[in-house]
Amino acid sequence: MARVVVDVMPKPEILDPQGKAVLGALPRLGFHGVADVRQGKRFELTIEGEITEEILAEVDKMAETLLSNPVIEDYEVHVEAHSVAEVAAEEGR
Amino acid sequence: MKVGVVTFPGSLDDVDAQRAVGIAGHEAVALWHGDEDLRGVDAVVLPGGFSYGDYLRCGAISRFAPIMTRVIESAGKGLPVLGICNGFQILTESHLLPGALIRNDHRKFICRDQLLRIENNRTPFTSAYSEGQEVTIVLKNGEGGYVADEHTLDLLEGEGRVVARYLEVNPNGSMRDIAGVCNERGNVVGLMPHPEHAVESLTGPGTDGLGFFTSLAESVFA
């Protein structure tokens, strides 16, 4: 099975209250030097069969139609070998 | 008139909206999100709540409910559609209305009696008000911040499509204090405050919200 990842982020000019809340919490926990935090979403799509140009175009359409709202969000589609869970397992977390 | 009120999984204010429709002298028709039939209604209300648990984005899943295909189609032909709160979010996700609604800038859920100014009384839902009339209507939302790009905001203002504006305080960070907007034709209206909760003096701040439902008759017979 192949994996395609869609990252969705609020557009730079759109206020991100959740990111701001995280930014405010970091110094209270002793983490310093973070200038800004923006919070977005990551979608891991497991695709049946090989990844082709057609499939990527289809995922792009999914991202534009449902996974993001183009009025307030930007998205990026990329092929990724490992899921976040697989990477975490490999690193023993 | 027959006014359809759509119930989605997670709608909260559908019954209150039906009740408001009845108090305004119309017949409320319950519509189900999974149906593809508008049952011959003369107008549709998309009520408040948390349809589909607000999963993904508020209104994002509801926008693709079978009934919405019919609502979008009929709205294009002039059917009056009022989206309240979550209904407003569904209308922006459907691209029937411009802009979007994001989390309140202060990050808290807000519930208050909100003073508004009705700025456009030429819609099927606001014709009972006078232009510039100030009304108090319940506001309760977590993601009610209206946002759009500058060009869209200028266009809305220029065409008189800001239906209602917040007065005294901006309760959720909405750009230019916008509480409600309409489409170009004026038949689709989105409003963040809840007029259906302000139709009886016993259970609300007054009856200022009733006009949103009595307007329907006036616009038809006008």
PDB file of C-alpha atoms in Angstrom:
ATOM      1  CA  MET A   1       0.000   0.000   0.000  1.00  0.00           C
ATOM      2  CA  ALA A   2       1.265   3.450  -0.848  1.00  0.00           C
ATOM      3  CA  ARG A   3       0.755   6.558   1.204  1.00  0.00           C
ATOM      4  CA  VAL A   4      -0.126  10.096   0.207  1.00  0.00           C
ATOM      5  CA  VAL A   5      -0.083  12.857   2.794  1.00  0.00           C
ATOM      6  CA  VAL A   6      -2.130  16.037   2.623  1.00  0.00           C
ATOM      7  CA  ASP A   7      -1.007  18.873   4.904  1.00  0.00           C
ATOM      8  CA  VAL A   8      -3.535  21.625   5.512  1.00  0.00           C
ATOM      9  CA  MET A   9      -2.587  24.947   7.124  1.00  0.00           C
ATOM     10  CA  PRO A  10      -4.512  28.146   7.848  1.00  0.00           C
ATOM     11  CA  LYS A  11      -3.526  30.839   5.330  1.00  0.00           C
ATOM     12  CA  PRO A  12      -0.892  33.227   6.740  1.00  0.00           C
ATOM     13  CA  GLU A  13      -3.338  36.139   6.868  1.00  0.00           C
ATOM     14  CA  ILE A  14      -5.975  34.120   8.742  1.00  0.00           C
ATOM     15  CA  LEU A  15      -5.917  34.361  12.523  1.00  0.00           C
ATOM     16  CA  ASP A  16      -5.049  31.018  14.155  1.00  0.00           C
ATOM     17  CA  PRO A  17      -6.356  31.141  17.741  1.00  0.00           C
ATOM     18  CA  GLN A  18      -5.303  27.525  18.439  1.00  0.00           C
ATOM     19  CA  GLY A  19      -1.723  28.183  17.329  1.00  0.00           C
ATOM     20  CA  LYS A  20      -1.705  31.317  19.492  1.00  0.00           C
ATOM     21  CA  ALA A  21      -2.867  29.288  22.520  1.00  0.00           C
ATOM     22  CA  VAL A  22      -0.033  26.790  22.008  1.00  0.00           C
ATOM     23  CA  LEU A  23       2.479  29.631  21.560  1.00  0.00           C
ATOM     24  CA  GLY A  24       1.301  31.110  24.853  1.00  0.00           C
ATOM     25  CA  ALA A  25       1.605  27.783  26.672  1.00  0.00           C
ATOM     26  CA  LEU A  26       5.185  26.965  25.616  1.00  0.00           C
ATOM     27  CA  PRO A  27       7.040  29.576  27.742  1.00  0.00           C
ATOM     28  CA  ARG A  28       4.931  28.607  30.751  1.00  0.00           C
ATOM     29  CA  LEU A  29       6.338  25.084  30.357  1.00  0.00           C
ATOM     30  CA  GLY A  30       9.883  26.366  30.119  1.00  0.00           C
ATOM     31  CA  PHE A  31      10.247  26.158  26.317  1.00  0.00           C
ATOM     32  CA  HIS A  32      11.724  29.369  24.958  1.00  0.00           C
ATOM     33  CA  GLY A  33      12.784  30.765  21.593  1.00  0.00           C
ATOM     34  CA  VAL A  34       9.639  29.878  19.629  1.00  0.00           C
ATOM     35  CA  ALA A  35       8.604  32.949  17.630  1.00  0.00           C
ATOM     36  CA  ASP A  36       5.335  31.639  16.211  1.00  0.00           C
ATOM     37  CA  VAL A  37       3.114  28.542  16.090  1.00  0.00           C
ATOM     38  CA  ARG A  38       0.565  27.759  13.389  1.00  0.00           C
ATOM     39  CA  GLN A  39      -1.648  24.717  13.869  1.00  0.00           C
ATOM     40  CA  GLY A  40      -2.862  22.714  10.896  1.00  0.00           C
ATOM     41  CA  LYS A  41      -4.020  19.236   9.957  1.00  0.00           C
ATOM     42  CA  ARG A  42      -2.274  16.242   8.427  1.00  0.00           C
ATOM     43  CA  PHE A  43      -4.195  13.590   6.504  1.00  0.00           C
ATOM     44  CA  GLU A  44      -2.518  10.244   5.770  1.00  0.00           C
ATOM     45  CA  LEU A  45      -4.264   8.546   2.866  1.00  0.00           C
ATOM     46  CA  THR A  46      -3.463   4.868   2.279  1.00  0.00           C
ATOM     47  CA  ILE A  47      -3.856   4.222  -1.434  1.00  0.00           C
ATOM     48  CA  GLU A  48      -4.669   0.892  -3.028  1.00  0.00           C
ATOM     49  CA  GLY A  49      -2.042  -0.011  -5.617  1.00  0.00           C
ATOM     50  CA  GLU A  50       0.636   2.188  -7.137  1.00  0.00           C
ATOM     51  CA  ILE A  51       0.702   5.958  -6.940  1.00  0.00           C
ATOM     52  CA  THR A  52       0.231   7.447 -10.381  1.00  0.00           C
ATOM     53  CA  GLU A  53      -0.148  10.973 -11.697  1.00  0.00           C
ATOM     54  CA  GLU A  54      -3.905  10.295 -11.934  1.00  0.00           C
ATOM     55  CA  ILE A  55      -4.087   9.308  -8.271  1.00  0.00           C
ATOM     56  CA  LEU A  56      -2.167  12.412  -7.218  1.00  0.00           C
ATOM     57  CA  ALA A  57      -4.507  14.568  -9.300  1.00  0.00           C
ATOM     58  CA  GLU A  58      -7.448  12.832  -7.612  1.00  0.00           C
ATOM     59  CA  VAL A  59      -5.983  13.481  -4.136  1.00  0.00           C
ATOM     60  CA  ASP A  60      -5.454  17.088  -5.117  1.00  0.00           C
ATOM     61  CA  LYS A  61      -9.155  17.287  -5.938  1.00  0.00           C
ATOM     62  CA  MET A  62     -10.043  15.668  -2.575  1.00  0.00           C
ATOM     63  CA  ALA A  63      -7.845  18.221  -0.802  1.00  0.00           C
ATOM     64  CA  GLU A  64      -9.476  21.117  -2.592  1.00  0.00           C
ATOM     65  CA  THR A  65     -13.053  19.847  -2.223  1.00  0.00           C
ATOM     66  CA  LEU A  66     -13.238  18.351   1.243  1.00  0.00           C
ATOM     67  CA  LEU A  67      -9.972  18.190   3.196  1.00  0.00           C
ATOM     68  CA  SER A  68      -9.356  21.942   3.057  1.00  0.00           C
ATOM     69  CA  ASN A  69     -11.437  25.079   2.701  1.00  0.00           C
ATOM     70  CA  PRO A  70      -9.526  27.131   0.100  1.00  0.00           C
ATOM     71  CA  VAL A  71     -11.062  30.338   1.468  1.00  0.00           C
ATOM     72  CA  ILE A  72      -9.075  30.077   4.696  1.00  0.00           C
ATOM     73  CA  GLU A  73      -6.571  27.235   4.206  1.00  0.00           C
ATOM     74  CA  ASP A  74      -3.654  26.197   1.989  1.00  0.00           C
ATOM     75  CA  TYR A  75      -2.804  22.552   1.335  1.00  0.00           C
ATOM     76  CA  GLU A  76       0.123  20.526   0.093  1.00  0.00           C
ATOM     77  CA  VAL A  77       0.008  16.993  -1.310  1.00  0.00           C
ATOM     78  CA  HIS A  78       3.063  14.736  -1.119  1.00  0.00           C
ATOM     79  CA  VAL A  79       3.975  11.065  -1.253  1.00  0.00           C
ATOM     80  CA  GLU A  80       5.480   9.772   1.967  1.00  0.00           C
ATOM     81  CA  ALA A  81       6.995   6.373   2.673  1.00  0.00           C
ATOM     82  CA  HIS A  82       6.144   6.227   6.370  1.00  0.00           C
ATOM     83  CA  SER A  83       3.208   7.270   8.524  1.00  0.00           C
ATOM     84  CA  VAL A  84       3.828   9.235  11.715  1.00  0.00           C
ATOM     85  CA  ALA A  85       2.927   6.058  13.671  1.00  0.00           C
ATOM     86  CA  GLU A  86       5.559   4.010  11.806  1.00  0.00           C
ATOM     87  CA  VAL A  87       8.256   6.615  12.407  1.00  0.00           C
ATOM     88  CA  ALA A  88       7.330   6.800  16.099  1.00  0.00           C
ATOM     89  CA  ALA A  89       7.484   2.994  16.401  1.00  0.00           C
ATOM     90  CA  GLU A  90      10.890   2.914  14.726  1.00  0.00           C
ATOM     91  CA  GLU A  91      12.252   5.501  17.138  1.00  0.00           C
ATOM     92  CA  GLY A  92      10.876   3.510  20.070  1.00  0.00           C
ATOM     93  CA  ARG A  93       8.360   6.108  21.254  1.00  0.00           C
TER      94      ARG A  93
ATOM     95  CA  MET B   1     -45.995  29.313   3.820  1.00  0.00           C
ATOM     96  CA  LYS B   2     -44.237  25.980   4.219  1.00  0.00           C
ATOM     97  CA  VAL B   3     -40.808  26.460   5.749  1.00  0.00           C
ATOM     98  CA  GLY B   4     -38.461  23.474   5.810  1.00  0.00           C
ATOM     99  CA  VAL B   5     -36.050  23.066   8.726  1.00  0.00           C
ATOM    100  CA  VAL B   6     -33.217  20.626   8.048  1.00  0.00           C
ATOM    101  CA  THR B   7     -32.056  18.297  10.809  1.00  0.00           C
ATOM    102  CA  PHE B   8     -28.477  17.036  10.488  1.00  0.00           C
ATOM    103  CA  PRO B   9     -26.919  14.592  12.953  1.00  0.00           C
ATOM    104  CA  GLY B  10     -25.809  16.991  15.695  1.00  0.00           C
ATOM    105  CA  SER B  11     -28.261  19.818  14.925  1.00  0.00           C
ATOM    106  CA  LEU B  12     -29.402  21.412  18.197  1.00  0.00           C
ATOM    107  CA  ASP B  13     -31.739  24.232  17.314  1.00  0.00           C
ATOM    108  CA  ASP B  14     -33.912  22.562  14.688  1.00  0.00           C
ATOM    109  CA  VAL B  15     -36.900  22.231  17.032  1.00  0.00           C
ATOM    110  CA  ASP B  16     -36.572  25.843  18.215  1.00  0.00           C
ATOM    111  CA  ALA B  17     -36.399  26.948  14.581  1.00  0.00           C
ATOM    112  CA  GLN B  18     -39.541  24.920  13.787  1.00  0.00           C
ATOM    113  CA  ARG B  19     -41.260  26.547  16.741  1.00  0.00           C
ATOM    114  CA  ALA B  20     -40.232  30.038  15.615  1.00  0.00           C
ATOM    115  CA  VAL B  21     -41.568  29.286  12.135  1.00  0.00           C
ATOM    116  CA  GLY B  22     -44.900  28.302  13.703  1.00  0.00           C
ATOM    117  CA  ILE B  23     -45.086  31.379  15.926  1.00  0.00           C
ATOM    118  CA  ALA B  24     -44.505  33.501  12.816  1.00  0.00           C
ATOM    119  CA  GLY B  25     -47.614  31.945  11.305  1.00  0.00           C
ATOM    120  CA  HIS B  26     -46.020  29.468   8.922  1.00  0.00           C
ATOM    121  CA  GLU B  27     -46.104  25.704   8.682  1.00  0.00           C
ATOM    122  CA  ALA B  28     -42.806  24.103   9.716  1.00  0.00           C
ATOM    123  CA  VAL B  29     -41.759  21.078   7.682  1.00  0.00           C
ATOM    124  CA  ALA B  30     -39.084  18.813   9.148  1.00  0.00           C
ATOM    125  CA  LEU B  31     -36.466  17.901   6.545  1.00  0.00           C
ATOM    126  CA  TRP B  32     -33.878  15.154   7.041  1.00  0.00           C
ATOM    127  CA  HIS B  33     -30.254  15.533   5.957  1.00  0.00           C
ATOM    128  CA  GLY B  34     -30.282  12.149   4.235  1.00  0.00           C
ATOM    129  CA  ASP B  35     -33.315  12.941   2.078  1.00  0.00           C
ATOM    130  CA  GLU B  36     -33.100  14.362  -1.403  1.00  0.00           C
ATOM    131  CA  ASP B  37     -36.577  15.869  -1.325  1.00  0.00           C
ATOM    132  CA  LEU B  38     -37.450  19.404  -0.201  1.00  0.00           C
ATOM    133  CA  ARG B  39     -41.119  18.352   0.100  1.00  0.00           C
ATOM    134  CA  GLY B  40     -42.387  21.398  -1.732  1.00  0.00           C
ATOM    135  CA  VAL B  41     -41.318  23.980   0.854  1.00  0.00           C
ATOM    136  CA  ASP B  42     -41.280  27.707   0.075  1.00  0.00           C
ATOM    137  CA  ALA B  43     -38.152  28.405   2.142  1.00  0.00           C
ATOM    138  CA  VAL B  44     -35.469  26.497   4.057  1.00  0.00           C
ATOM    139  CA  VAL B  45     -33.811  27.105   7.415  1.00  0.00           C
ATOM    140  CA  LEU B  46     -30.471  25.447   8.214  1.00  0.00           C
ATOM    141  CA  PRO B  47     -30.436  25.504  12.028  1.00  0.00           C
ATOM    142  CA  GLY B  48     -27.669  25.883  14.585  1.00  0.00           C
ATOM    143  CA  GLY B  49     -25.819  23.149  16.410  1.00  0.00           C
ATOM    144  CA  PHE B  50     -22.802  20.959  15.796  1.00  0.00           C
ATOM    145  CA  SER B  51     -23.693  18.953  12.700  1.00  0.00           C
ATOM    146  CA  TYR B  52     -21.437  15.913  12.274  1.00  0.00           C
ATOM    147  CA  GLY B  53     -19.740  16.947  15.518  1.00  0.00           C
ATOM    148  CA  ASP B  54     -18.018  19.849  13.719  1.00  0.00           C
ATOM    149  CA  TYR B  55     -15.609  17.174  12.413  1.00  0.00           C
ATOM    150  CA  LEU B  56     -13.026  18.367   9.883  1.00  0.00           C
ATOM    151  CA  ARG B  57     -14.389  21.946   9.867  1.00  0.00           C
ATOM    152  CA  CYS B  58     -17.750  23.294  11.022  1.00  0.00           C
ATOM    153  CA  GLY B  59     -20.238  22.568   8.251  1.00  0.00           C
ATOM    154  CA  ALA B  60     -17.705  20.787   6.020  1.00  0.00           C
ATOM    155  CA  ILE B  61     -19.368  17.351   6.130  1.00  0.00           C
ATOM    156  CA  SER B  62     -22.965  18.660   6.194  1.00  0.00           C
ATOM    157  CA  ARG B  63     -22.295  20.565   3.021  1.00  0.00           C
ATOM    158  CA  PHE B  64     -22.178  17.204   1.198  1.00  0.00           C
ATOM    159  CA  ALA B  65     -25.350  15.766   2.813  1.00  0.00           C
ATOM    160  CA  PRO B  66     -27.863  14.586   0.186  1.00  0.00           C
ATOM    161  CA  ILE B  67     -30.393  17.315   1.087  1.00  0.00           C
ATOM    162  CA  MET B  68     -27.775  20.014   0.484  1.00  0.00           C
ATOM    163  CA  THR B  69     -27.585  19.097  -3.199  1.00  0.00           C
ATOM    164  CA  ARG B  70     -31.266  20.082  -3.450  1.00  0.00           C
ATOM    165  CA  VAL B  71     -30.849  23.161  -1.238  1.00  0.00           C
ATOM    166  CA  ILE B  72     -27.932  24.431  -3.343  1.00  0.00           C
ATOM    167  CA  GLU B  73     -29.818  23.742  -6.570  1.00  0.00           C
ATOM    168  CA  SER B  74     -32.998  25.488  -5.358  1.00  0.00           C
ATOM    169  CA  ALA B  75     -31.095  28.408  -3.814  1.00  0.00           C
ATOM    170  CA  GLY B  76     -29.677  29.025  -7.284  1.00  0.00           C
ATOM    171  CA  LYS B  77     -33.259  29.364  -8.541  1.00  0.00           C
ATOM    172  CA  GLY B  78     -34.184  31.867  -5.826  1.00  0.00           C
ATOM    173  CA  LEU B  79     -35.482  29.713  -2.941  1.00  0.00           C
ATOM    174  CA  PRO B  80     -35.106  31.703   0.304  1.00  0.00           C
ATOM    175  CA  VAL B  81     -32.528  29.971   2.536  1.00  0.00           C
ATOM    176  CA  LEU B  82     -31.573  31.124   6.038  1.00  0.00           C
ATOM    177  CA  GLY B  83     -28.526  29.604   7.737  1.00  0.00           C
ATOM    178  CA  ILE B  84     -28.254  30.280  11.457  1.00  0.00           C
ATOM    179  CA  CYS B  85     -24.910  29.768  13.233  1.00  0.00           C
ATOM    180  CA  ASN B  86     -23.911  26.240  12.144  1.00  0.00           C
ATOM    181  CA  GLY B  87     -26.287  26.790   9.207  1.00  0.00           C
ATOM    182  CA  PHE B  88     -24.267  29.909   8.280  1.00  0.00           C
ATOM    183  CA  GLN B  89     -21.092  27.784   8.437  1.00  0.00           C
ATOM    184  CA  ILE B  90     -22.726  25.206   6.124  1.00  0.00           C
ATOM    185  CA  LEU B  91     -23.653  27.971   3.652  1.00  0.00           C
ATOM    186  CA  THR B  92     -20.077  29.280   3.495  1.00  0.00           C
ATOM    187  CA  GLU B  93     -18.712  25.734   3.104  1.00  0.00           C
ATOM    188  CA  SER B  94     -21.249  25.258   0.275  1.00  0.00           C
ATOM    189  CA  HIS B  95     -19.938  28.450  -1.363  1.00  0.00           C
ATOM    190  CA  LEU B  96     -23.494  29.803  -1.377  1.00  0.00           C
ATOM    191  CA  LEU B  97     -22.097  32.638   0.726  1.00  0.00           C
ATOM    192  CA  PRO B  98     -18.603  34.155   0.553  1.00  0.00           C
ATOM    193  CA  GLY B  99     -16.048  34.045   3.355  1.00  0.00           C
ATOM    194  CA  ALA B 100     -15.685  31.602   6.226  1.00  0.00           C
ATOM    195  CA  LEU B 101     -16.214  31.349   9.980  1.00  0.00           C
ATOM    196  CA  ILE B 102     -13.262  30.600  12.207  1.00  0.00           C
ATOM    197  CA  ARG B 103     -12.700  30.097  15.935  1.00  0.00           C
ATOM    198  CA  ASN B 104     -13.497  33.152  18.096  1.00  0.00           C
ATOM    199  CA  ASP B 105     -10.387  35.330  18.448  1.00  0.00           C
ATOM    200  CA  HIS B 106     -10.620  35.138  22.256  1.00  0.00           C
ATOM    201  CA  ARG B 107     -10.845  31.308  22.049  1.00  0.00           C
ATOM    202  CA  LYS B 108     -13.837  31.027  24.384  1.00  0.00           C
ATOM    203  CA  PHE B 109     -17.385  29.965  23.632  1.00  0.00           C
ATOM    204  CA  ILE B 110     -19.629  32.986  23.924  1.00  0.00           C
ATOM    205  CA  CYS B 111     -23.276  33.199  24.958  1.00  0.00           C
ATOM    206  CA  ARG B 112     -24.860  36.627  25.312  1.00  0.00           C
ATOM    207  CA  ASP B 113     -27.763  38.847  24.352  1.00  0.00           C
ATOM    208  CA  GLN B 114     -26.230  40.700  21.424  1.00  0.00           C
ATOM    209  CA  LEU B 115     -27.176  44.084  20.049  1.00  0.00           C
ATOM    210  CA  LEU B 116     -27.250  44.113  16.235  1.00  0.00           C
ATOM    211  CA  ARG B 117     -28.049  46.573  13.496  1.00  0.00           C
ATOM    212  CA  ILE B 118     -30.090  45.307  10.554  1.00  0.00           C
ATOM    213  CA  GLU B 119     -28.344  46.903   7.577  1.00  0.00           C
ATOM    214  CA  ASN B 120     -30.120  45.188   4.707  1.00  0.00           C
ATOM    215  CA  ASN B 121     -33.902  44.831   4.954  1.00  0.00           C
ATOM    216  CA  ARG B 122     -34.313  43.795   1.332  1.00  0.00           C
ATOM    217  CA  THR B 123     -33.868  40.045   1.937  1.00  0.00           C
ATOM    218  CA  PRO B 124     -36.764  37.573   2.398  1.00  0.00           C
ATOM    219  CA  PHE B 125     -35.723  37.233   6.055  1.00  0.00           C
ATOM    220  CA  THR B 126     -35.255  40.879   7.027  1.00  0.00           C
ATOM    221  CA  SER B 127     -38.052  42.768   5.258  1.00  0.00           C
ATOM    222  CA  ALA B 128     -40.026  43.036   8.525  1.00  0.00           C
ATOM    223  CA  TYR B 129     -37.283  45.285   9.927  1.00  0.00           C
ATOM    224  CA  SER B 130     -36.532  48.866   9.020  1.00  0.00           C
ATOM    225  CA  GLU B 131     -33.091  49.605   7.639  1.00  0.00           C
ATOM    226  CA  GLY B 132     -30.770  50.485  10.497  1.00  0.00           C
ATOM    227  CA  GLN B 133     -33.101  48.998  13.123  1.00  0.00           C
ATOM    228  CA  GLU B 134     -31.297  47.908  16.277  1.00  0.00           C
ATOM    229  CA  VAL B 135     -32.330  44.538  17.684  1.00  0.00           C
ATOM    230  CA  THR B 136     -31.191  42.294  20.536  1.00  0.00           C
ATOM    231  CA  ILE B 137     -30.757  38.657  19.597  1.00  0.00           C
ATOM    232  CA  VAL B 138     -29.088  35.734  21.378  1.00  0.00           C
ATOM    233  CA  LEU B 139     -25.580  34.918  20.223  1.00  0.00           C
ATOM    234  CA  LYS B 140     -23.884  31.624  21.148  1.00  0.00           C
ATOM    235  CA  ASN B 141     -20.923  30.330  19.247  1.00  0.00           C
ATOM    236  CA  GLY B 142     -17.405  28.987  19.461  1.00  0.00           C
ATOM    237  CA  GLU B 143     -16.465  29.492  15.825  1.00  0.00           C
ATOM    238  CA  GLY B 144     -18.253  32.650  14.775  1.00  0.00           C
ATOM    239  CA  GLY B 145     -15.429  34.849  13.550  1.00  0.00           C
ATOM    240  CA  TYR B 146     -16.397  35.978  10.060  1.00  0.00           C
ATOM    241  CA  VAL B 147     -13.395  36.258   7.737  1.00  0.00           C
ATOM    242  CA  ALA B 148     -12.991  37.073   4.049  1.00  0.00           C
ATOM    243  CA  ASP B 149     -10.321  38.786   1.989  1.00  0.00           C
ATOM    244  CA  GLU B 150     -10.352  42.595   1.707  1.00  0.00           C
ATOM    245  CA  HIS B 151     -11.705  42.512  -1.829  1.00  0.00           C
ATOM    246  CA  THR B 152     -14.672  40.340  -0.794  1.00  0.00           C
ATOM    247  CA  LEU B 153     -15.373  42.518   2.255  1.00  0.00           C
ATOM    248  CA  ASP B 154     -15.344  45.675   0.115  1.00  0.00           C
ATOM    249  CA  LEU B 155     -17.632  43.983  -2.409  1.00  0.00           C
ATOM    250  CA  LEU B 156     -20.093  42.926   0.333  1.00  0.00           C
ATOM    251  CA  GLU B 157     -20.174  46.438   1.787  1.00  0.00           C
ATOM    252  CA  GLY B 158     -20.429  48.077  -1.638  1.00  0.00           C
ATOM    253  CA  GLU B 159     -23.369  45.904  -2.670  1.00  0.00           C
ATOM    254  CA  GLY B 160     -25.149  46.277   0.674  1.00  0.00           C
ATOM    255  CA  ARG B 161     -24.790  42.574   1.395  1.00  0.00           C
ATOM    256  CA  VAL B 162     -23.886  42.962   5.068  1.00  0.00           C
ATOM    257  CA  VAL B 163     -27.281  41.972   6.497  1.00  0.00           C
ATOM    258  CA  ALA B 164     -26.504  42.536  10.177  1.00  0.00           C
ATOM    259  CA  ARG B 165     -23.608  44.008  12.122  1.00  0.00           C
ATOM    260  CA  TYR B 166     -22.574  43.665  15.775  1.00  0.00           C
ATOM    261  CA  LEU B 167     -23.008  46.811  17.873  1.00  0.00           C
ATOM    262  CA  GLU B 168     -21.246  47.855  21.122  1.00  0.00           C
ATOM    263  CA  VAL B 169     -18.926  44.807  21.245  1.00  0.00           C
ATOM    264  CA  ASN B 170     -17.435  42.579  18.610  1.00  0.00           C
ATOM    265  CA  PRO B 171     -18.098  39.246  20.331  1.00  0.00           C
ATOM    266  CA  ASN B 172     -15.972  36.906  18.216  1.00  0.00           C
ATOM    267  CA  GLY B 173     -13.412  38.814  16.166  1.00  0.00           C
ATOM    268  CA  SER B 174     -15.571  39.017  13.038  1.00  0.00           C
ATOM    269  CA  MET B 175     -14.030  41.265  10.402  1.00  0.00           C
ATOM    270  CA  ARG B 176     -15.781  44.641  10.162  1.00  0.00           C
ATOM    271  CA  ASP B 177     -18.191  43.497  12.925  1.00  0.00           C
ATOM    272  CA  ILE B 178     -20.124  41.384  10.415  1.00  0.00           C
ATOM    273  CA  ALA B 179     -22.869  39.226  11.961  1.00  0.00           C
ATOM    274  CA  GLY B 180     -24.649  38.203   8.769  1.00  0.00           C
ATOM    275  CA  VAL B 181     -24.336  38.407   4.989  1.00  0.00           C
ATOM    276  CA  CYS B 182     -26.386  37.487   1.935  1.00  0.00           C
ATOM    277  CA  ASN B 183     -25.661  36.300  -1.591  1.00  0.00           C
ATOM    278  CA  GLU B 184     -25.789  38.559  -4.640  1.00  0.00           C
ATOM    279  CA  ARG B 185     -29.465  37.854  -5.285  1.00  0.00           C
ATOM    280  CA  GLY B 186     -30.343  38.319  -1.608  1.00  0.00           C
ATOM    281  CA  ASN B 187     -32.285  35.059  -1.210  1.00  0.00           C
ATOM    282  CA  VAL B 188     -29.567  33.263   0.779  1.00  0.00           C
ATOM    283  CA  VAL B 189     -28.844  34.748   4.201  1.00  0.00           C
ATOM    284  CA  GLY B 190     -26.333  33.581   6.811  1.00  0.00           C
ATOM    285  CA  LEU B 191     -26.493  34.866  10.382  1.00  0.00           C
ATOM    286  CA  MET B 192     -24.352  33.957  13.383  1.00  0.00           C
ATOM    287  CA  PRO B 193     -26.800  35.070  16.139  1.00  0.00           C
ATOM    288  CA  HIS B 194     -29.948  33.019  16.796  1.00  0.00           C
ATOM    289  CA  PRO B 195     -33.236  34.800  16.002  1.00  0.00           C
ATOM    290  CA  GLU B 196     -35.158  31.575  16.769  1.00  0.00           C
ATOM    291  CA  HIS B 197     -34.182  32.015  20.435  1.00  0.00           C
ATOM    292  CA  ALA B 198     -35.648  35.524  20.541  1.00  0.00           C
ATOM    293  CA  VAL B 199     -39.274  34.978  19.572  1.00  0.00           C
ATOM    294  CA  GLU B 200     -40.929  34.661  23.007  1.00  0.00           C
ATOM    295  CA  SER B 201     -40.379  36.997  25.948  1.00  0.00           C
ATOM    296  CA  LEU B 202     -40.552  34.101  28.438  1.00  0.00           C
ATOM    297  CA  THR B 203     -37.470  32.346  27.120  1.00  0.00           C
ATOM    298  CA  GLY B 204     -35.321  35.001  25.503  1.00  0.00           C
ATOM    299  CA  PRO B 205     -34.189  38.611  25.665  1.00  0.00           C
ATOM    300  CA  GLY B 206     -37.351  39.663  23.825  1.00  0.00           C
ATOM    301  CA  THR B 207     -39.057  39.014  20.536  1.00  0.00           C
ATOM    302  CA  ASP B 208     -36.683  40.917  18.255  1.00  0.00           C
ATOM    303  CA  GLY B 209     -35.820  37.731  16.365  1.00  0.00           C
ATOM    304  CA  LEU B 210     -39.345  37.028  15.198  1.00  0.00           C
ATOM    305  CA  GLY B 211     -38.937  39.372  12.233  1.00  0.00           C
ATOM    306  CA  PHE B 212     -36.582  36.895  10.544  1.00  0.00           C
ATOM    307  CA  PHE B 213     -39.507  34.492  10.298  1.00  0.00           C
ATOM    308  CA  THR B 214     -42.414  36.912   9.722  1.00  0.00           C
ATOM    309  CA  SER B 215     -40.431  38.606   6.928  1.00  0.00           C
ATOM    310  CA  LEU B 216     -41.078  35.582   4.710  1.00  0.00           C
ATOM    311  CA  ALA B 217     -44.768  36.382   4.372  1.00  0.00           C
ATOM    312  CA  GLU B 218     -44.128  40.091   3.791  1.00  0.00           C
ATOM    313  CA  SER B 219     -41.608  39.390   1.053  1.00  0.00           C
ATOM    314  CA  VAL B 220     -44.034  37.118  -0.750  1.00  0.00           C
ATOM    315  CA  PHE B 221     -47.009  39.445  -0.559  1.00  0.00           C
ATOM    316  CA  ALA B 222     -45.012  42.615  -1.137  1.00  0.00           C
TER     317      ALA B 222
END
